[in-house]
Amino acid sequence: MPKPDCRHIQVTGLVQGVGFRPYVYRLAQRLGLQGEIRNRSSGVSITVQGQMAVLDQFLTELRRNAPGQRHEFSVNVAAATAHSDFVIAPSQSDAGIAGTLLADQAICEDCRREFHDQSDRRYHYPFISCTSCGPRFSICRRLPWDRINTSWSRFSLCAACRQEYESPLDRRFHAVGISCPDCGPVLFTADGLQGEAAVRQACAVLERGGVVAVKGGAGFHLLVDAQNPAAVARLRERKRRSKPLAVLAPTFEWVLENAHTEAAERAALKGSAAPIVLLKACGGIHESLAPGLGTLGVMLPSSGIQLSILRMLQRPLVATSANLSGAPLIHENDTALSALAGIADAFLLHDLDLVQGLDDAVLRVMAGQPVSLRLGRGFAPQIHTVPVAHSSLGCGAHLKVNLAMQERHTLIVGPYIGDLQGAGNRQRYLQQKSTMPAFFQIDAGTEVTDLHPDYGSSVEADDHALTVPHHVAHAMAVWLEHQPEPPFQALTWDGVGLGPDGTVWGGECLQFDAGMEWQRLGSIRPFQLPAGHDIARFPGRIARVLSGETYPGRSIACSSMGRLIEGLAALAGLREENLFEAQVAMEWEALGHRASQALHMDFSWVGADLDWRPLLPLVADRSVSLSARALGFHQALARAALRQCRLGRGDSVLLSGGVFQNRLLVELMVAGARELGLKLLLPGRLPPNDGSIAAGQCVALAMGAKQIGVAQQCA
């Protein structure tokens, strides 16, 4: 018998919490190889020995079929070991970057089938999960991903679960979250009911039109009957919320009956993240949940807890984050019972501790491409690779804030935190800023923040923090996903962001050349933006300024496309005041979607800047329907944007900023770009809004982005 060869394989990437070790164990057993596999903080370590041809087959199948994402393999020849079999060895901590843990995963089809199977011992078990699904980041205290390092550590396995955990042929082989009704967590109410009785009581409250606070796998939701307008109104009044509300659909078939869907949207709904997907509504239910928007935010059940409620009620439920204004999502029982006492009529709790709360992720499909709008449960943390090594901590901006950390070539993007006006969100931001680098075993490195000195991230940054212009960070976040070679352009359109010249930017066309040197190629004709932290609330004030009135208070020079769109929509007669962020712009888009014809209009030009003045009389013409004016405006904006991009060098154009959450605008631009030979590159995993700023700050620093003619790095 020839002497066996031996290989040591180090695998990094998202390889923990995905069933990687059980897969490798079964593969090695099938091929008759010896050795071991173990989790480490920074990845998975494999030692395997056997005949060379069989080792080659092992490596081929491992590279092709291993579960997880973003695998990187390091293979080295090693000395033969004394192993007579292949085993899963105890995990070990090491000093490498701990970018190995997958985000929380929605209930898989196998677990869903068992949940509904009367003969299965996990029939109707709310905490059903396996190696392929269940909470991950929300319950993990430290890496490696082992039961002892998670909230599951306090639950001892019963004999039946222990047998499954140790059986190589079982799909719960080494599943961290394995449990059953005999040994796992329990649902309970505030007055002591447990299990199915607790679920029945919660459902009875929902049937009566009440509000129920439900602890899920990543935090609390507030639920009401979505088909009961009085219940929905009661929830809005108690929570003081005017924003659109998402619906938790009882079945996929219900979604198809109440919304128009395309293939990418259906795939996202059924995907492992189970995000809220913004769909075109076709039923009447959306009018109480998202009035005037023509869309419906829908998600399917992501856990056995949600399935337990929906199987009893068989109806759609409003599911909104359980938090107070300016405060993060609640994820602890005691906090929920006190903070939500004036909102919820009943509570459905459980005893699986959540390490941190994760809001639901939000996604919209535009031009056939899924675009993340919020990095919530299932979408974060994210791992990206940056071509140039660096060490930095991206601090974000002020709204939709999250954190990003780069060490060497690895960039880790953290989950959505929220806006930093409120003390609660500010506290959570500072907590994550202090704990996330240690969790991922990354040196915090150089802090990078926004140019605006009054943003919460800037106020909380250390004294040595570097700054990156807001719109450069936007551009570099999209560049990270596509990495086009310079030269290329970036359209960065949003509400406001401080430019290097001290004015308010937000309608920028940037040119990037070799070495990531950038310049402002064009913008929009500036206007005077009424000053004040609440200006986004009053688009009517902007409309009057655009019409030539002099604002009586303080104002500042502004080139914001987001504010321009809202001002023109208000001028058209849509609304003077936003009840929630970007409401008038969203209604303006919805009217354009519904239009059967368009009023033709066009921007003019002042050099390379878009001049909006020719639009004013047409937008304000009340003899033409609002929808025709809305569609005409969006068509004019798409044409002007593409024409502006043709002034630059290169045929790739990055789109970033909150304005590009507008599906109508994006799809008009994509259609027009094809005819002009331009390649529009949309955000995907990272949002177009300020949820991408932290990542873009890190990338800008690593890639040395700098303004042409300005010596200071990243300024």
Coordinates of N, CA, C and O in Angstrom, one line a residue, residues 295-440:
T295 N -47.5 50.8 -3.8 CA -46.6 49.6 -3.5 C -47.1 49.0 -2.2 O -47.8 49.6 -1.4
L296 N -46.6 47.8 -2.0 CA -46.9 47.0 -0.8 C -45.6 46.3 -0.4 O -45.0 45.6 -1.2
G297 N -45.1 46.6 0.8 CA -44.0 45.9 1.4 C -44.4 44.6 1.9 O -45.3 44.5 2.9
V298 N -43.9 43.5 1.4 CA -44.4 42.1 1.8 C -43.2 41.3 2.2 O -42.1 41.3 1.6
M299 N -43.4 40.5 3.2 CA -42.5 39.4 3.6 C -43.2 38.1 3.9 O -44.4 38.2 4.3
L300 N -42.5 37.0 3.7 CA -43.1 35.7 4.1 C -42.6 35.3 5.4 O -41.5 35.9 5.9
P301 N -43.2 34.4 6.1 CA -42.7 34.0 7.4 C -41.3 33.5 7.4 O -40.9 32.7 6.5
S302 N -40.5 34.0 8.3 CA -39.1 33.7 8.4 C -38.7 32.7 9.5 O -37.6 32.3 9.6
S303 N -39.7 32.3 10.3 CA -39.4 31.5 11.5 C -40.6 30.7 11.9 O -41.7 30.9 11.4
G304 N -40.4 29.7 12.7 CA -41.5 28.9 13.2 C -42.4 29.7 14.1 O -43.6 29.3 14.2
I305 N -41.9 30.7 14.7 CA -42.7 31.6 15.6 C -43.8 32.2 14.7 O -45.0 32.2 15.0
Q306 N -43.4 32.8 13.6 CA -44.4 33.4 12.7 C -45.3 32.4 12.1 O -46.5 32.7 11.9
L307 N -44.8 31.2 11.7 CA -45.7 30.2 11.2 C -46.7 29.8 12.2 O -47.9 29.5 11.9
S308 N -46.3 29.8 13.5 CA -47.3 29.3 14.6 C -48.4 30.3 14.6 O -49.6 29.9 14.9
I309 N -48.2 31.6 14.4 CA -49.3 32.6 14.5 C -50.1 32.5 13.2 O -51.4 32.5 13.3
L310 N -49.5 32.4 12.1 CA -50.2 32.5 10.8 C -51.0 31.2 10.6 O -52.1 31.3 9.9
R311 N -50.6 30.1 11.1 CA -51.4 28.9 10.8 C -52.7 28.9 11.6 O -53.7 28.3 11.1
M312 N -52.8 29.7 12.7 CA -54.0 29.8 13.4 C -54.9 30.9 12.8 O -56.1 30.7 12.6
L313 N -54.3 32.0 12.4 CA -55.1 33.1 11.9 C -55.5 33.1 10.4 O -56.5 33.5 10.0
Q314 N -54.5 32.5 9.6 CA -54.8 32.4 8.1 C -55.2 33.8 7.5 O -56.1 33.8 6.7
R315 N -54.4 34.8 7.9 CA -54.7 36.1 7.3 C -53.4 37.0 7.4 O -52.5 36.7 8.1
P316 N -53.3 38.0 6.5 CA -52.1 38.8 6.5 C -52.1 39.7 7.8 O -53.1 40.2 8.3
L317 N -50.9 40.0 8.3 CA -50.7 40.8 9.5 C -49.7 41.9 9.1 O -48.7 41.7 8.4
V318 N -50.0 43.1 9.7 CA -49.0 44.1 9.7 C -47.9 43.7 10.6 O -48.2 43.3 11.8
A319 N -46.7 43.8 10.2 CA -45.5 43.5 11.1 C -44.5 44.7 11.0 O -43.8 44.9 10.0
T320 N -44.5 45.5 12.0 CA -43.6 46.6 12.0 C -42.6 46.5 13.2 O -42.9 45.9 14.2
S321 N -41.5 47.1 13.1 CA -40.4 47.0 14.1 C -41.0 47.6 15.4 O -41.6 48.7 15.4
A322 N -40.7 46.9 16.5 CA -41.1 47.4 17.8 C -40.0 48.2 18.4 O -39.1 47.7 19.0
N323 N -40.1 49.5 18.2 CA -39.2 50.5 18.8 C -39.9 51.8 19.0 O -40.9 52.1 18.4
L324 N -39.3 52.6 19.9 CA -39.8 53.9 20.1 C -39.1 54.9 19.2 O -38.0 54.5 18.7
S325 N -39.6 56.1 18.9 CA -39.0 57.0 18.0 C -37.6 57.3 18.4 O -37.3 57.7 19.6
G326 N -36.6 57.2 17.5 CA -35.2 57.5 17.8 C -34.5 56.4 18.6 O -33.3 56.6 18.9
A327 N -35.2 55.3 18.8 CA -34.5 54.2 19.6 C -34.4 53.0 18.7 O -35.2 52.8 17.7
P328 N -33.5 52.1 19.0 CA -33.3 50.9 18.2 C -34.4 49.9 18.5 O -35.2 50.0 19.4
L329 N -34.4 48.8 17.6 CA -35.3 47.7 17.7 C -35.2 47.1 19.1 O -34.0 46.8 19.5
I330 N -36.3 46.8 19.8 CA -36.2 46.1 21.1 C -36.1 44.6 20.9 O -36.7 44.0 20.0
H331 N -35.1 44.0 21.7 CA -34.9 42.6 21.6 C -34.9 41.9 22.9 O -34.7 40.7 22.9
E332 N -35.1 42.6 24.0 CA -35.1 42.0 25.3 C -36.5 42.0 25.9 O -37.2 43.0 25.8
N333 N -36.9 41.0 26.6 CA -38.2 40.8 27.2 C -38.5 42.0 28.2 O -39.6 42.6 28.1
D334 N -37.7 42.3 29.1 CA -38.0 43.3 30.1 C -38.1 44.7 29.5 O -39.0 45.4 29.9
T335 N -37.3 45.0 28.5 CA -37.4 46.3 27.8 C -38.7 46.4 27.1 O -39.4 47.4 27.1
A336 N -39.1 45.3 26.4 CA -40.4 45.3 25.7 C -41.6 45.5 26.6 O -42.5 46.3 26.3
L337 N -41.6 44.8 27.7 CA -42.7 44.9 28.7 C -42.9 46.3 29.2 O -44.0 46.8 29.4
S338 N -41.8 47.0 29.4 CA -41.9 48.4 29.9 C -42.1 49.4 28.8 O -43.0 50.3 28.9
A339 N -41.3 49.3 27.8 CA -41.3 50.4 26.7 C -42.5 50.3 25.9 O -43.0 51.3 25.3
L340 N -43.1 49.1 25.7 CA -44.2 48.9 24.8 C -45.6 48.8 25.5 O -46.6 48.5 24.9
A341 N -45.6 49.1 26.8 CA -46.8 48.9 27.6 C -47.9 49.8 27.1 O -49.1 49.4 27.2
G342 N -47.6 51.0 26.6 CA -48.7 51.8 26.1 C -49.0 51.6 24.6 O -49.9 52.3 24.1
I343 N -48.4 50.6 24.0 CA -48.6 50.4 22.5 C -49.3 49.0 22.4 O -50.3 48.9 21.6
A344 N -48.7 48.0 23.0 CA -49.2 46.6 22.8 C -50.3 46.3 23.8 O -50.2 46.6 25.0
D345 N -51.3 45.5 23.3 CA -52.3 45.0 24.2 C -51.9 43.6 24.8 O -52.5 43.2 25.8
A346 N -51.0 43.0 24.2 CA -50.5 41.7 24.6 C -49.1 41.4 24.2 O -48.6 42.1 23.2
F347 N -48.4 40.5 24.8 CA -47.1 40.1 24.5 C -46.9 38.6 24.3 O -47.5 37.9 25.1
L348 N -46.2 38.3 23.3 CA -45.8 36.9 23.1 C -44.3 36.8 23.1 O -43.6 37.3 22.2
L349 N -43.8 36.2 24.2 CA -42.3 36.3 24.5 C -41.7 34.9 24.4 O -42.4 33.9 24.2
H350 N -40.4 34.8 24.5 CA -39.7 33.5 24.6 C -38.4 33.7 25.4 O -38.0 34.8 25.6
D351 N -37.8 32.6 25.7 CA -36.7 32.6 26.6 C -35.3 32.3 25.9 O -34.4 31.9 26.6
L352 N -35.3 32.4 24.6 CA -34.0 32.4 23.9 C -33.5 33.8 23.8 O -34.0 34.7 23.1
D353 N -32.4 34.1 24.5 CA -31.8 35.4 24.6 C -31.3 35.9 23.2 O -30.7 35.1 22.5
L354 N -31.6 37.1 22.9 CA -31.0 37.7 21.6 C -29.9 38.6 22.0 O -30.1 39.5 22.9
V355 N -28.8 38.4 21.4 CA -27.6 39.2 21.7 C -27.8 40.6 21.2 O -27.4 41.6 21.8
Q356 N -28.4 40.8 20.0 CA -28.7 42.1 19.5 C -29.9 42.0 18.6 O -30.2 40.9 18.0
G357 N -30.6 43.1 18.4 CA -31.8 43.1 17.6 C -31.4 43.5 16.1 O -30.5 44.3 15.9
L358 N -32.1 42.9 15.2 CA -31.9 43.2 13.8 C -33.2 43.5 13.1 O -34.1 42.7 13.1
D359 N -33.3 44.7 12.5 CA -34.5 45.1 11.8 C -34.6 44.2 10.6 O -33.7 43.6 10.1
D360 N -35.9 44.1 10.1 CA -36.1 43.4 8.8 C -35.3 44.0 7.7 O -35.3 45.3 7.6
A361 N -34.7 43.2 6.8 CA -34.1 43.8 5.6 C -35.2 44.2 4.6 O -36.3 43.7 4.6
V362 N -34.8 45.2 3.8 CA -35.8 45.7 2.8 C -35.1 45.6 1.4 O -33.9 46.0 1.3
L363 N -35.8 45.2 0.4 CA -35.3 45.1 -1.0 C -36.3 45.6 -2.0 O -37.5 45.4 -1.8
R364 N -35.8 46.1 -3.1 CA -36.6 46.5 -4.2 C -35.9 46.0 -5.5 O -34.7 46.2 -5.6
V365 N -36.7 45.4 -6.4 CA -36.2 45.0 -7.7 C -36.4 46.2 -8.7 O -37.5 46.7 -8.8
M366 N -35.3 46.6 -9.3 CA -35.3 47.6 -10.3 C -34.6 47.2 -11.5 O -33.4 46.7 -11.4
A367 N -35.2 47.3 -12.7 CA -34.6 46.9 -14.0 C -34.2 45.4 -13.9 O -33.1 45.0 -14.4
G368 N -35.0 44.6 -13.2 CA -34.7 43.2 -13.0 C -33.6 42.8 -12.0 O -33.3 41.6 -11.8
Q369 N -33.1 43.8 -11.3 CA -32.0 43.6 -10.4 C -32.4 43.8 -9.0 O -33.0 44.9 -8.7
P370 N -32.2 42.9 -8.0 CA -32.5 43.1 -6.6 C -31.6 44.2 -6.0 O -30.3 44.0 -6.2
V371 N -32.1 45.2 -5.4 CA -31.3 46.2 -4.8 C -31.7 46.3 -3.3 O -32.9 46.6 -3.0
S372 N -30.8 46.2 -2.4 CA -31.0 46.3 -1.0 C -31.3 47.7 -0.6 O -30.6 48.6 -1.1
L373 N -32.3 47.9 0.2 CA -32.6 49.2 0.7 C -32.3 49.4 2.2 O -32.2 50.5 2.7
R374 N -32.3 48.2 2.9 CA -31.9 48.3 4.3 C -31.2 47.0 4.7 O -31.6 45.9 4.4
L375 N -30.0 47.2 5.3 CA -29.2 46.0 5.7 C -29.6 45.4 7.0 O -29.0 45.7 8.1
G376 N -30.7 44.7 7.0 CA -31.3 44.1 8.2 C -31.0 42.6 8.3 O -30.1 42.1 7.7
R377 N -31.9 41.9 9.0 CA -31.8 40.5 9.2 C -31.7 39.8 7.9 O -32.4 39.9 7.0
G378 N -30.6 39.0 7.8 CA -30.4 38.2 6.6 C -29.5 38.9 5.6 O -28.9 38.2 4.7
F379 N -29.4 40.2 5.6 CA -28.5 40.9 4.7 C -27.2 41.4 5.3 O -26.3 41.8 4.6
A380 N -27.1 41.3 6.6 CA -25.9 41.7 7.3 C -25.6 40.8 8.5 O -26.6 40.3 9.1
P381 N -24.3 40.6 8.9 CA -23.2 41.3 8.3 C -22.8 40.8 6.9 O -23.2 39.7 6.5
Q382 N -22.1 41.7 6.2 CA -21.6 41.3 4.8 C -20.1 41.3 4.8 O -19.5 42.1 5.5
I383 N -19.6 40.5 3.9 CA -18.1 40.4 3.7 C -17.8 40.8 2.3 O -18.4 40.3 1.4
H384 N -16.9 41.7 2.1 CA -16.5 42.2 0.8 C -15.0 42.1 0.7 O -14.3 42.1 1.8
T385 N -14.4 42.1 -0.5 CA -13.0 42.1 -0.7 C -12.6 43.4 -1.4 O -13.1 43.7 -2.4
V386 N -11.7 44.1 -0.8 CA -11.2 45.4 -1.3 C -9.8 45.1 -2.0 O -8.9 44.4 -1.4
P387 N -9.6 45.5 -3.2 CA -8.3 45.2 -3.9 C -7.0 45.7 -3.2 O -6.0 45.0 -3.3
V388 N -7.1 46.8 -2.5 CA -6.0 47.4 -1.8 C -6.1 47.2 -0.3 O -7.2 47.5 0.3
A389 N -5.1 46.6 0.4 CA -5.2 46.4 1.8 C -5.1 47.7 2.6 O -4.4 48.6 2.2
H390 N -5.9 47.7 3.7 CA -5.9 48.9 4.6 C -6.5 48.5 5.9 O -7.0 47.4 6.0
S391 N -6.4 49.4 6.8 CA -7.1 49.2 8.1 C -7.9 50.4 8.5 O -7.3 51.5 8.7
S392 N -9.2 50.3 8.6 CA -10.0 51.5 8.8 C -11.4 51.1 9.4 O -11.8 49.9 9.3
L393 N -12.0 52.1 10.0 CA -13.4 51.9 10.5 C -14.2 53.0 9.9 O -14.0 54.2 10.2
G394 N -15.2 52.6 9.0 CA -16.1 53.6 8.4 C -17.2 53.9 9.4 O -17.9 53.0 9.8
C395 N -17.4 55.2 9.7 CA -18.3 55.6 10.7 C -19.7 55.9 10.2 O -20.6 56.2 11.0
G396 N -19.9 56.0 8.8 CA -21.2 56.4 8.3 C -21.5 57.8 8.3 O -20.5 58.7 8.4
A397 N -22.7 58.2 8.2 CA -23.1 59.6 8.1 C -24.0 60.0 9.3 O -23.6 60.0 10.4
H398 N -25.3 60.3 9.0 CA -26.2 60.6 10.1 C -27.5 59.9 10.0 O -28.2 59.6 11.1
L399 N -28.0 59.5 8.8 CA -29.2 58.8 8.6 C -28.9 57.4 8.1 O -27.9 57.2 7.5
K400 N -29.8 56.4 8.5 CA -29.6 55.0 8.0 C -28.2 54.5 8.3 O -27.6 53.8 7.5
V401 N -27.7 54.8 9.5 CA -26.3 54.6 9.8 C -26.0 53.1 10.1 O -26.8 52.4 10.6
N402 N -24.9 52.6 9.6 CA -24.3 51.4 10.1 C -22.8 51.6 10.1 O -22.3 52.7 9.9
L403 N -22.0 50.5 10.4 CA -20.6 50.6 10.5 C -19.9 49.7 9.5 O -20.5 48.7 9.1
A404 N -18.7 50.0 9.1 CA -17.9 49.1 8.3 C -16.5 49.1 8.8 O -16.0 50.1 9.2
M405 N -15.9 47.9 8.6 CA -14.5 47.8 9.1 C -13.7 47.0 8.1 O -14.1 46.0 7.6
Q406 N -12.5 47.6 7.8 CA -11.6 46.9 6.9 C -10.3 46.6 7.6 O -9.7 47.4 8.3
E407 N -9.8 45.3 7.4 CA -8.5 44.9 7.8 C -7.9 44.1 6.6 O -8.5 43.2 6.1
R408 N -6.7 44.5 6.2 CA -6.1 44.0 5.0 C -7.1 44.1 3.9 O -7.5 45.2 3.6
H409 N -7.4 43.0 3.2 CA -8.3 43.1 2.0 C -9.8 42.8 2.4 O -10.6 42.9 1.5
T410 N -10.1 42.5 3.6 CA -11.4 42.1 4.1 C -12.2 43.3 4.6 O -11.7 44.0 5.5
L411 N -13.4 43.6 4.1 CA -14.3 44.6 4.5 C -15.5 44.0 5.1 O -16.2 43.2 4.4
I412 N -15.8 44.2 6.3 CA -17.0 43.7 7.0 C -18.0 44.9 7.2 O -17.6 45.9 7.7
V413 N -19.2 44.7 6.6 CA -20.2 45.8 6.7 C -21.3 45.3 7.7 O -21.9 44.2 7.6
G414 N -21.5 46.1 8.8 CA -22.4 45.8 9.8 C -23.9 46.1 9.5 O -24.2 46.7 8.5
P415 N -24.8 45.7 10.4 CA -26.2 45.9 10.1 C -26.7 47.3 10.3 O -26.0 48.1 11.0
Y416 N -27.9 47.6 9.8 CA -28.6 48.9 10.0 C -28.7 49.2 11.5 O -29.2 48.3 12.2
I417 N -28.4 50.4 11.8 CA -28.6 50.9 13.2 C -29.8 51.9 13.2 O -30.7 51.8 14.1
G418 N -29.8 52.8 12.3 CA -30.9 53.8 12.3 C -30.3 55.2 12.2 O -29.2 55.4 11.8
D419 N -31.2 56.2 12.4 CA -30.8 57.6 12.4 C -30.2 58.0 13.7 O -30.7 57.6 14.8
L420 N -29.2 58.9 13.7 CA -28.5 59.3 14.9 C -29.1 60.5 15.7 O -28.4 61.0 16.5
Q421 N -30.3 60.9 15.3 CA -30.9 62.0 16.1 C -31.2 61.6 17.5 O -31.1 62.4 18.4
G422 N -31.7 60.4 17.6 CA -32.2 59.9 18.9 C -31.1 59.4 19.8 O -30.1 58.8 19.4
A423 N -31.3 59.6 21.1 CA -30.3 59.1 22.1 C -30.2 57.6 22.1 O -29.1 57.1 22.3
G424 N -31.3 56.9 21.9 CA -31.2 55.4 21.9 C -30.4 54.9 20.8 O -29.5 54.0 20.9
N425 N -30.6 55.4 19.5 CA -29.8 54.9 18.4 C -28.4 55.4 18.6 O -27.5 54.6 18.2
R426 N -28.1 56.5 19.1 CA -26.8 57.0 19.3 C -26.0 56.0 20.3 O -24.9 55.7 20.1
Q427 N -26.7 55.6 21.3 CA -26.1 54.7 22.3 C -25.8 53.3 21.6 O -24.8 52.8 21.8
R428 N -26.8 52.8 20.8 CA -26.5 51.6 20.1 C -25.3 51.7 19.1 O -24.5 50.8 19.0
Y429 N -25.3 52.8 18.5 CA -24.2 53.1 17.5 C -22.8 53.0 18.3 O -21.9 52.4 17.8
L430 N -22.7 53.7 19.4 CA -21.5 53.7 20.1 C -21.1 52.3 20.7 O -20.0 51.9 20.7
Q431 N -22.2 51.6 21.1 CA -22.0 50.2 21.6 C -21.4 49.3 20.5 O -20.4 48.6 20.7
Q432 N -22.0 49.4 19.3 CA -21.5 48.6 18.2 C -20.1 49.1 17.7 O -19.2 48.2 17.4
K433 N -19.8 50.3 17.8 CA -18.5 50.8 17.5 C -17.4 50.3 18.4 O -16.3 50.0 17.9
S434 N -17.8 50.0 19.6 CA -16.8 49.5 20.6 C -16.7 48.0 20.6 O -15.7 47.4 20.9
T435 N -17.8 47.3 20.2 CA -17.8 45.8 20.3 C -17.6 45.1 18.9 O -17.0 44.0 18.9
M436 N -18.0 45.7 17.8 CA -17.9 44.9 16.6 C -16.5 44.6 16.1 O -16.2 43.5 15.7
P437 N -15.5 45.5 16.3 CA -14.1 45.2 15.9 C -13.6 44.0 16.7 O -13.0 43.1 16.1
A438 N -13.9 43.9 18.0 CA -13.5 42.7 18.8 C -14.2 41.5 18.3 O -13.6 40.4 18.3
F439 N -15.5 41.6 18.0 CA -16.3 40.4 17.6 C -15.7 39.8 16.3 O -15.5 38.6 16.2
F440 N -15.3 40.6 15.4 CA -14.8 40.2 14.1 C -13.2 40.1 14.2 O -12.6 39.8 13.1

